[in-house]
Short mmCIF file of C-alpha atoms in Angstrom, two decimals:
data_model
loop_
_atom_site.label_atom_id
_atom_site.label_comp_id
_atom_site.label_asym_id
_atom_site.label_seq_id
_atom_site.Cartn_x
_atom_site.Cartn_y
_atom_site.Cartn_z
CA MET A 1408 5.29 0.73 59.90
CA ALA A 1409 7.60 -1.76 58.20
CA GLN A 1410 9.63 0.96 56.31
CA ALA A 1411 9.98 2.96 59.49
CA ALA A 1412 11.28 -0.08 61.36
CA VAL A 1413 13.71 -0.78 58.89
CA GLN A 1414 15.08 2.73 58.76
CA THR A 1415 15.59 2.67 62.57
CA PHE A 1416 17.73 -0.58 62.44
CA LYS A 1417 19.73 1.12 60.10
CA THR A 1418 20.67 4.04 62.17
CA ALA A 1419 20.87 2.23 65.54
CA ALA A 1420 24.04 0.68 66.10
CA ASP A 1421 23.49 -1.09 69.40
CA GLY A 1422 21.50 -4.34 69.52
CA VAL A 1423 21.27 -4.84 65.66
CA HIS A 1424 22.69 -8.00 64.43
CA ALA A 1425 25.08 -7.64 61.60
CA ASP A 1426 23.51 -10.17 59.38
CA ALA A 1427 19.90 -9.07 59.97
CA LEU A 1428 19.89 -6.03 57.75
CA PRO A 1429 20.19 -7.48 54.43
CA TRP A 1430 17.39 -9.89 55.25
CA LEU A 1431 15.04 -6.97 56.39
CA THR A 1432 15.92 -4.27 53.81
CA PRO A 1433 13.21 -5.73 51.19
CA ALA A 1434 10.61 -5.27 53.49
CA LYS A 1435 10.37 -1.68 52.56
CA ALA A 1436 8.55 -2.73 49.54
CA LEU A 1437 5.72 -3.67 51.80
CA ALA A 1438 5.25 -0.13 53.70
CA ASP A 1439 2.83 1.34 51.13
CA ASP A 1440 0.58 -1.66 50.91
CA ALA A 1441 -3.06 -1.78 52.14
CA ALA A 1442 -2.37 -4.29 55.13
CA PRO A 1443 -4.76 -4.10 57.82
CA ALA A 1444 -3.33 -2.58 61.04
CA TRP A 1445 -2.76 -5.78 63.00
CA ILE A 1446 -0.60 -7.16 60.05
CA ARG A 1447 1.46 -4.11 60.06
CA ALA A 1448 1.83 -4.05 63.75
CA LEU A 1449 2.87 -7.88 63.45
CA ARG A 1450 5.61 -6.91 60.79
CA GLU A 1451 7.05 -4.30 62.93
CA THR A 1452 7.25 -6.76 66.12
CA GLY A 1453 8.86 -9.45 63.82
CA ALA A 1454 11.36 -7.02 62.28
CA ALA A 1455 12.36 -5.77 65.59
CA SER A 1456 12.96 -9.33 66.95
CA PHE A 1457 14.96 -10.65 63.96
CA ALA A 1458 17.32 -7.39 63.95
CA THR A 1459 18.43 -8.31 67.38
CA THR A 1460 19.00 -11.96 66.74
CA GLY A 1461 19.69 -12.51 62.89
CA LEU A 1462 19.74 -16.08 61.67
CA PRO A 1463 20.26 -18.98 64.32
CA THR A 1464 23.75 -20.30 64.28
CA LEU A 1465 25.40 -23.65 65.16
CA ALA A 1466 25.76 -22.19 68.70
CA TRP A 1467 21.86 -21.99 69.48
CA GLU A 1468 20.38 -24.86 71.17
CA GLY A 1469 18.17 -26.86 68.91
CA TRP A 1470 20.58 -25.73 65.72
CA GLN A 1471 23.69 -27.48 66.56
CA TYR A 1472 23.18 -29.81 63.32
CA THR A 1473 21.22 -27.93 60.63
CA ASN A 1474 23.11 -26.39 58.01
CA LEU A 1475 21.76 -23.14 57.04
CA ARG A 1476 24.92 -21.77 55.16
CA PRO A 1477 22.83 -21.74 51.86
CA MET A 1478 20.44 -19.62 53.29
CA THR A 1479 21.79 -16.15 52.44
CA SER A 1480 20.02 -12.92 51.52
CA GLU A 1481 21.99 -12.55 48.41
CA ALA A 1482 20.89 -16.06 47.12
CA PHE A 1483 17.12 -15.38 47.08
CA HIS A 1484 14.87 -12.36 46.36
CA PHE A 1485 11.62 -11.04 47.67
CA ASP A 1486 9.46 -9.32 45.41
CA GLY A 1487 6.30 -10.92 45.13
CA VAL A 1488 6.45 -11.42 41.46
CA GLN A 1489 4.12 -14.16 40.54
CA GLY A 1490 5.70 -14.94 37.07
CA ASN A 1491 3.94 -16.04 33.86
CA VAL A 1492 2.61 -19.28 35.49
CA THR A 1493 -0.34 -20.93 33.89
CA ALA A 1494 -2.51 -23.99 34.21
CA ALA A 1495 -0.04 -25.77 31.93
CA ASP A 1496 3.14 -25.17 34.07
CA LEU A 1497 1.19 -26.93 37.15
CA PRO A 1498 1.93 -30.51 38.29
CA ALA A 1499 -1.06 -32.83 37.92
CA PRO A 1500 -3.08 -32.90 41.03
CA LEU A 1501 -2.07 -35.41 43.79
CA LEU A 1502 -5.59 -36.88 43.61
CA GLY A 1503 -7.89 -36.61 40.51
CA ASP A 1504 -10.83 -35.92 42.60
CA SER A 1505 -9.47 -33.35 44.76
CA HIS A 1506 -10.51 -29.70 45.03
CA ARG A 1507 -7.57 -27.36 44.74
CA ILE A 1508 -6.13 -23.89 45.92
CA VAL A 1509 -2.95 -22.52 44.19
CA LEU A 1510 -0.54 -20.05 45.31
CA VAL A 1511 2.25 -18.98 43.15
CA ASN A 1512 5.29 -17.57 44.96
CA GLY A 1513 3.05 -17.31 48.05
CA ARG A 1514 0.28 -15.34 46.26
CA LEU A 1515 -3.13 -16.90 45.83
CA ARG A 1516 -4.33 -17.49 42.35
CA PRO A 1517 -7.86 -18.28 42.13
CA ASP A 1518 -7.64 -18.57 38.29
CA LEU A 1519 -5.47 -21.69 38.85
CA GLY A 1520 -7.61 -23.49 41.42
CA THR A 1521 -10.91 -25.05 41.73
CA ALA A 1522 -14.29 -24.33 43.28
CA LEU A 1523 -14.46 -25.13 46.83
CA PRO A 1524 -17.35 -27.37 48.26
CA ASP A 1525 -19.99 -26.01 50.63
CA GLY A 1526 -18.76 -25.93 54.13
CA VAL A 1527 -15.29 -24.63 52.99
CA LYS A 1528 -14.60 -20.98 53.30
CA LEU A 1529 -11.27 -19.20 51.92
CA LEU A 1530 -10.42 -15.73 53.09
CA PRO A 1531 -7.06 -14.15 51.66
CA LEU A 1532 -4.72 -13.05 54.54
CA MET A 1533 -4.90 -9.36 53.56
CA GLU A 1534 -8.53 -9.41 53.81
CA ALA A 1535 -8.62 -10.29 57.27
CA GLN A 1536 -9.33 -6.99 58.97
CA GLU A 1537 -9.56 -8.33 62.43
CA PRO A 1538 -6.56 -10.18 64.28
CA GLU A 1539 -7.06 -13.94 64.39
CA GLU A 1540 -5.59 -15.40 67.55
CA GLU A 1541 -4.05 -18.38 65.88
CA LEU A 1542 -2.27 -15.93 63.59
CA VAL A 1543 -0.94 -13.55 66.11
CA THR A 1544 0.05 -15.78 69.22
CA VAL A 1545 2.38 -17.80 67.18
CA GLY A 1546 5.39 -18.46 69.59
CA ASN A 1547 8.43 -16.81 71.07
CA LEU A 1548 9.91 -14.84 68.20
CA ALA A 1549 13.24 -14.18 70.33
CA THR A 1550 13.63 -18.03 70.14
CA SER A 1551 12.35 -18.51 66.66
CA PRO A 1552 14.27 -15.93 64.13
CA LEU A 1553 12.67 -17.71 61.12
CA LEU A 1554 9.31 -17.21 62.48
CA ALA A 1555 10.09 -13.41 63.12
CA LEU A 1556 11.38 -13.31 59.86
CA ASN A 1557 7.92 -14.76 58.33
CA CYS A 1558 6.17 -11.91 60.60
CA ALA A 1559 8.28 -8.99 59.13
CA TYR A 1560 7.15 -10.04 55.48
CA MET A 1561 3.53 -11.07 56.48
CA ARG A 1562 1.44 -10.17 53.53
CA ASP A 1563 0.65 -13.75 51.43
CA GLY A 1564 -1.49 -16.52 52.66
CA PHE A 1565 -5.18 -17.21 53.61
CA ILE A 1566 -7.65 -18.82 56.43
CA LEU A 1567 -9.44 -21.61 55.45
CA ASP A 1568 -12.24 -22.70 57.51
CA ILE A 1569 -14.22 -25.92 57.59
CA ALA A 1570 -17.97 -25.34 58.97
CA PRO A 1571 -18.86 -26.98 62.09
CA HIS A 1572 -20.81 -30.41 61.64
CA ARG A 1573 -19.62 -30.86 57.98
CA ASP A 1574 -17.71 -33.63 56.69
CA ILE A 1575 -15.68 -32.75 53.34
CA ALA A 1576 -15.54 -36.08 51.33
CA ARG A 1577 -13.02 -35.04 48.66
CA PRO A 1578 -9.64 -33.88 49.80
CA VAL A 1579 -8.55 -30.09 49.49
CA GLU A 1580 -5.20 -29.70 47.72
CA ILE A 1581 -3.00 -26.70 48.60
CA LEU A 1582 -0.38 -26.22 46.18
CA PHE A 1583 2.51 -23.87 46.85
CA MET A 1584 4.09 -23.32 43.60
CA THR A 1585 7.73 -21.20 43.29
CA ALA A 1586 8.72 -19.75 39.88
CA GLY A 1587 11.20 -17.35 38.71
CA ASP A 1588 14.61 -16.00 39.71
CA ALA A 1589 15.18 -17.75 43.22
CA PRO A 1590 12.02 -16.31 44.94
CA ALA A 1591 11.96 -15.92 48.76
CA VAL A 1592 8.19 -16.43 49.85
CA TYR A 1593 6.98 -16.13 53.42
CA PRO A 1594 3.53 -17.47 53.47
CA ARG A 1595 1.29 -17.55 56.59
CA VAL A 1596 -1.91 -20.07 56.72
CA LEU A 1597 -4.41 -20.95 59.11
CA TYR A 1598 -6.64 -24.06 58.67
CA ARG A 1599 -9.53 -24.17 61.02
CA PHE A 1600 -11.73 -27.45 61.57
CA GLY A 1601 -14.86 -26.35 63.10
CA GLU A 1602 -16.63 -28.41 65.91
CA ASN A 1603 -17.41 -31.99 64.89
CA SER A 1604 -16.27 -31.43 61.34
CA GLY A 1605 -13.95 -33.66 59.34
CA ALA A 1606 -11.58 -32.94 56.00
CA THR A 1607 -8.39 -34.26 54.56
CA LEU A 1608 -5.88 -31.34 53.38
CA LEU A 1609 -2.81 -32.18 50.92
CA GLU A 1610 -0.25 -29.45 51.23
CA ARG A 1611 2.21 -29.66 48.42
CA HIS A 1612 5.27 -27.62 47.61
CA ALA A 1613 6.66 -27.70 44.36
CA GLY A 1614 8.79 -25.78 41.85
CA ALA A 1615 11.98 -25.70 39.61
CA GLY A 1616 15.04 -24.01 40.49
CA ALA A 1617 16.28 -22.10 43.38
CA SER A 1618 13.74 -21.14 46.27
CA LEU A 1619 13.42 -20.45 49.64
CA THR A 1620 10.09 -20.86 51.38
CA ASN A 1621 9.58 -19.90 54.95
CA LEU A 1622 6.14 -20.94 56.17
CA TYR A 1623 4.07 -20.69 59.08
CA ALA A 1624 0.88 -22.93 59.33
CA GLY A 1625 -1.58 -22.81 62.06
CA ILE A 1626 -4.15 -25.71 62.38
CA VAL A 1627 -7.01 -25.41 64.69
CA LEU A 1628 -9.35 -28.26 65.74
CA LYS A 1629 -12.32 -27.30 67.61
CA GLN A 1630 -14.31 -29.91 69.77
CA ALA A 1631 -14.54 -33.37 68.39
CA ALA A 1632 -13.08 -32.33 64.93
CA ARG A 1633 -11.24 -34.78 62.67
CA GLY A 1634 -8.26 -33.29 60.71
CA ARG A 1635 -6.17 -35.22 58.32
CA TYR A 1636 -3.19 -32.98 57.07
CA TYR A 1637 -0.68 -34.47 54.62
CA ARG A 1638 2.47 -32.45 53.60
CA PHE A 1639 4.52 -33.11 50.31
CA ILE A 1640 7.85 -31.55 49.77
CA ASP A 1641 8.21 -31.92 45.93
CA GLU A 1642 10.65 -29.47 45.42
CA ASN A 1643 14.35 -29.65 44.09
CA ASP A 1644 17.91 -29.99 45.20
CA ALA A 1645 18.16 -26.12 44.77
CA ALA A 1646 15.37 -25.26 47.15
CA LEU A 1647 15.42 -24.56 50.96
CA HIS A 1648 12.29 -25.20 53.13
CA VAL A 1649 11.66 -23.80 56.60
CA SER A 1650 8.44 -24.18 58.25
CA GLN A 1651 6.73 -23.88 61.77
CA THR A 1652 3.31 -25.57 61.93
CA VAL A 1653 1.38 -25.53 65.48
CA VAL A 1654 -1.55 -27.75 65.71
CA ARG A 1655 -3.92 -26.55 68.61
CA SER A 1656 -6.53 -29.40 69.36
CA HIS A 1657 -9.60 -29.05 71.63
CA LYS A 1658 -11.66 -31.67 73.65
CA SER A 1659 -12.02 -34.91 71.76
CA SER A 1660 -10.43 -34.00 68.66
CA ASP A 1661 -8.62 -36.24 66.49
CA PHE A 1662 -5.70 -34.96 64.44
CA GLN A 1663 -3.25 -36.87 61.78
CA GLY A 1664 -0.36 -35.37 60.16
CA PHE A 1665 2.28 -36.73 57.83
CA SER A 1666 5.47 -35.07 55.84
CA SER A 1667 7.61 -36.60 53.17
CA VAL A 1668 10.84 -35.00 52.13
CA SER A 1669 13.01 -36.30 48.95
CA GLY A 1670 14.31 -32.91 47.62
CA LEU A 1671 15.82 -29.68 49.14
CA ALA A 1672 19.27 -28.60 49.78
CA THR A 1673 18.28 -27.70 53.33
CA GLY A 1674 14.96 -28.23 55.23
CA ARG A 1675 13.87 -27.83 58.61
CA GLN A 1676 10.10 -28.58 59.55
CA GLU A 1677 8.78 -27.84 63.32
CA PHE A 1678 5.56 -29.28 64.14
CA GLY A 1679 4.09 -28.33 67.80
CA LEU A 1680 1.22 -30.24 68.83
CA GLU A 1681 -0.87 -28.50 71.44
CA LEU A 1682 -3.25 -31.02 73.45
CA LEU A 1683 -5.11 -28.15 75.12
CA ASP A 1684 -8.16 -30.31 76.61
CA ASP A 1685 -9.01 -33.93 77.52
CA GLY A 1686 -9.49 -36.70 75.28
CA ILE A 1687 -7.24 -35.78 72.29
CA SER A 1688 -5.48 -37.73 70.01
CA SER A 1689 -2.83 -36.05 67.92
CA SER A 1690 -0.08 -37.69 65.73
CA ILE A 1691 2.65 -36.32 63.58
CA GLY A 1692 4.72 -38.66 61.39
CA GLY A 1693 7.18 -38.55 58.29
CA ILE A 1694 9.76 -40.08 56.07
CA TYR A 1695 12.91 -38.52 54.40
CA MET A 1696 15.15 -39.86 51.80
CA LEU A 1697 18.38 -37.80 51.68
CA LYS A 1698 21.36 -38.09 49.32
CA GLY A 1699 24.29 -35.77 48.20
CA ARG A 1700 24.88 -33.13 50.64
CA GLN A 1701 21.25 -32.52 51.56
CA CYS A 1702 20.28 -31.85 55.07
CA HIS A 1703 16.85 -32.15 56.92
CA ASP A 1704 15.58 -31.47 60.53
CA PHE A 1705 12.39 -32.64 61.99
CA THR A 1706 11.62 -30.80 65.25
CA ILE A 1707 8.74 -31.94 67.19
CA LEU A 1708 7.02 -30.73 70.46
CA ALA A 1709 4.03 -32.80 71.72
CA ASP A 1710 2.52 -30.60 74.66
CA HIS A 1711 0.01 -32.18 76.86
CA PHE A 1712 -2.05 -29.84 79.10
CA GLU A 1713 -5.00 -31.74 80.08
CA LYS A 1714 -5.73 -35.49 81.12
CA ASP A 1715 -6.57 -38.57 78.65
CA GLY A 1716 -4.33 -37.28 75.89
CA THR A 1717 -2.71 -39.46 73.14
CA SER A 1718 0.28 -38.19 71.13
CA VAL A 1719 2.25 -40.10 68.66
CA GLN A 1720 5.63 -39.06 66.94
CA HIS A 1721 6.94 -41.69 64.10
CA PHE A 1722 9.68 -40.90 61.75
CA LYS A 1723 11.78 -42.99 59.45
CA GLY A 1724 14.40 -42.11 56.87
CA VAL A 1725 17.26 -43.20 54.57
CA ILE A 1726 20.44 -41.24 54.22
CA ASP A 1727 22.92 -41.63 51.34
CA ASP A 1728 26.21 -40.03 50.35
CA GLN A 1729 27.17 -37.06 52.62
CA ALA A 1730 23.67 -36.06 53.64
CA ARG A 1731 22.57 -35.31 57.14
CA ALA A 1732 19.25 -35.74 58.91
CA ILE A 1733 18.42 -34.41 62.41
CA PHE A 1734 15.52 -35.49 64.46
CA GLN A 1735 14.46 -33.77 67.70
CA GLY A 1736 11.59 -34.75 69.37
CA LYS A 1737 9.97 -34.15 72.77
CA ILE A 1738 7.12 -35.11 74.83
CA HIS A 1739 5.90 -32.67 77.39
CA VAL A 1740 3.49 -33.58 80.11
CA HIS A 1741 1.97 -30.90 82.36
CA ARG A 1742 0.77 -31.72 85.79
CA PRO A 1743 -2.95 -31.95 85.07
CA ALA A 1744 -2.39 -34.15 82.10
CA GLN A 1745 -2.95 -37.50 83.77
CA LYS A 1746 -3.36 -40.78 82.15
CA THR A 1747 -1.38 -39.28 78.93
CA ASP A 1748 -0.29 -41.72 76.56
CA GLY A 1749 2.87 -40.49 74.57
CA TYR A 1750 4.94 -42.42 72.08
CA GLN A 1751 7.86 -41.23 69.98
CA SER A 1752 10.07 -43.13 67.57
CA HIS A 1753 12.78 -42.15 65.01
CA HIS A 1754 14.64 -44.70 62.97
CA ALA A 1755 17.52 -43.84 60.39
CA LEU A 1756 18.81 -46.08 57.87
CA LEU A 1757 22.66 -45.01 56.82
CA LEU A 1758 23.50 -46.15 53.28
CA SER A 1759 27.02 -44.99 53.30
CA ASP A 1760 29.97 -44.48 55.57
CA GLN A 1761 29.70 -40.44 55.33
CA ALA A 1762 26.01 -40.33 56.06
CA GLU A 1763 24.85 -38.81 59.39
CA ALA A 1764 21.92 -39.12 61.48
CA SER A 1765 21.47 -36.88 64.68
CA ALA A 1766 18.67 -37.78 67.12
CA LYS A 1767 17.74 -36.05 70.39
CA PRO A 1768 14.48 -37.46 72.03
CA GLU A 1769 13.20 -36.02 75.09
CA LEU A 1770 10.48 -36.57 77.95
CA GLU A 1771 9.68 -34.08 80.29
CA ILE A 1772 7.10 -35.29 82.37
CA TYR A 1773 5.26 -33.55 85.63
CA ALA A 1774 2.36 -35.81 85.95
CA ASP A 1775 2.27 -39.07 87.86
CA ASP A 1776 -0.13 -41.25 86.12
CA VAL A 1777 1.26 -41.56 82.60
CA LYS A 1778 2.60 -43.99 79.71
CA CYS A 1779 5.33 -42.37 77.79
CA SER A 1780 8.01 -44.03 75.75
CA HIS A 1781 10.66 -42.84 73.27
CA GLY A 1782 13.19 -44.51 71.01
CA ALA A 1783 15.85 -43.51 68.39
CA THR A 1784 18.08 -45.98 66.19
CA ALA A 1785 20.40 -45.39 63.38
CA GLY A 1786 22.42 -48.11 61.48
CA MET A 1787 23.24 -49.75 58.17
CA LEU A 1788 21.49 -52.28 55.99
CA ASP A 1789 21.32 -55.83 57.27
CA ASN A 1790 23.96 -57.71 55.37
CA ASP A 1791 22.33 -61.17 56.49
CA ALA A 1792 19.23 -59.98 55.10
CA LEU A 1793 20.61 -58.83 51.84
CA PHE A 1794 22.60 -62.08 51.57
CA TYR A 1795 19.31 -63.98 52.22
CA LEU A 1796 17.45 -62.14 49.13
CA GLN A 1797 20.56 -62.48 47.12
CA SER A 1798 20.73 -66.05 47.66
CA ARG A 1799 17.05 -66.51 46.33
CA GLY A 1800 18.36 -65.00 43.06
CA ILE A 1801 17.53 -61.30 43.64
CA PRO A 1802 20.03 -59.00 42.18
CA ALA A 1803 22.04 -56.86 44.89
CA ALA A 1804 20.71 -53.59 43.72
CA GLN A 1805 16.96 -54.84 43.60
CA ALA A 1806 17.51 -56.51 47.08
CA LYS A 1807 18.77 -53.35 48.40
CA ALA A 1808 15.86 -51.45 47.26
CA LEU A 1809 13.34 -54.05 48.78
CA LEU A 1810 14.89 -53.64 52.16
CA ILE A 1811 14.87 -49.82 52.08
CA ARG A 1812 11.33 -49.90 50.93
CA SER A 1813 10.00 -52.35 53.47
CA PHE A 1814 11.85 -50.23 56.12
CA LEU A 1815 10.05 -46.92 55.01
CA CYS A 1816 6.70 -48.21 54.28
CA GLU A 1817 6.06 -49.57 57.74
CA THR A 1818 5.68 -45.94 58.66
CA LEU A 1819 3.06 -45.29 56.19
CA GLU A 1820 0.84 -47.94 57.95
CA LYS A 1821 -0.19 -45.08 60.19
CA ILE A 1822 -1.88 -43.21 57.38
CA THR A 1823 -5.64 -44.10 57.55
CA ARG A 1824 -6.45 -43.12 53.72
CA ASP A 1825 -5.24 -45.82 51.20
CA ASP A 1826 -5.09 -43.20 48.55
CA VAL A 1827 -2.94 -40.74 50.35
CA ARG A 1828 -0.78 -43.96 51.66
CA ALA A 1829 -0.28 -44.81 47.96
CA LEU A 1830 0.84 -41.24 47.12
CA TYR A 1831 3.76 -41.54 49.65
CA ALA A 1832 4.67 -45.04 48.47
CA ALA A 1833 5.11 -43.74 45.09
CA ARG A 1834 7.62 -40.96 46.23
CA ILE A 1835 9.56 -43.94 47.80
CA ALA A 1836 9.64 -45.85 44.73
CA GLU A 1837 10.61 -42.74 42.74
CA TRP A 1838 13.57 -41.92 44.90
CA LEU A 1839 14.55 -45.62 44.79
CA GLY A 1840 14.66 -45.60 41.05
CA ALA A 1841 16.62 -42.35 40.77
CA THR A 1842 19.16 -43.56 43.37
CA GLU A 1843 19.88 -46.91 41.48
CA GLU A 1844 19.95 -44.83 38.22
CA ALA A 1845 22.62 -42.58 39.71
CA GLY A 1846 24.52 -45.62 40.86
CA THR A 1847 24.70 -47.27 37.41
CA GLU A 1848 26.16 -44.13 35.77
#
């Protein structure tokens, strides 16, 4: 079906965006695979949608500041080749006692992972014979062209199920590794927490050299489930990362998510928190550390549908050189969602005169009895604080690093696991060390 769709686009002059065809042409390679019918149908739907829109431009609402110029169809290659990656090529596990799932260029590599504990089930995407609602109802493709492109290439990914009434003590690390000649990968994953279950997921993106990752991640928390989802973008300055993550929370569940960014040429992470029932707690936070000409965008929507829900958005970042950071956060409270408590904050620290931070905080409230707030700030380092530290004998570079570390680490206090908090703190220290070395060259 994907091949037929692409051939139709080539012959139909009307309604086809000029930039779409080069992106869709490699999808012909999927035409003869053994994908279930529901995946083939989604591919065709995604390809048809992307063909009419192409990539979003600066004229699109919500894309005014995000630089997609490095994202061209000629720069990245979709072929599904996993490369000659062995266990020796992988980075060390984030935590020594964690279970591990490994994907190379989007493809599952069971030989590189570890056994999963009882109560955790992994199903490769292509083996899911029946459509999963959370993988099919993913959003409006017409307004999300990158999601439509993910649909057009839907093949790689998995469904991870946490059994009801199970607490998984050791974290599960999901390593997305890119390798080879500028691969383009389009994984689609679904994490499901069964009723009254609990687990910690560590999602890590790593690789050397140019790559494009276009990820869709669905997260479902059934009643009273407790999900911890921590993302680490450990890629490099030649990598592009775009992702859409939708968290669907049910009655009395508790979700905590966090993400860090310190590499990438261009990145955009969209998070949608859907609080579908009452008594839900759902939070997302993150830190970014940008320099050079890097660009990163956090776009967040917390959607409250029922009463007694709590949502938190808490982001901080530092921007050096000519880098740019974007934060677009929204709290949407529907009329039945009385007694909603929504909190949103974004704070940016500019380390150079050419660094840029753009923030667009929003509240859309239709209920009467709510408590919601939002705030956004951007500014330079406090010269008085720098002077104070230097007057106590601390060198200027070290004083600057101390202030930056203190600024960012306040966000980490929201993380409930000490070992995970230490992982993010180590990335802050690593970035500060690299910045200091570059400044002395």
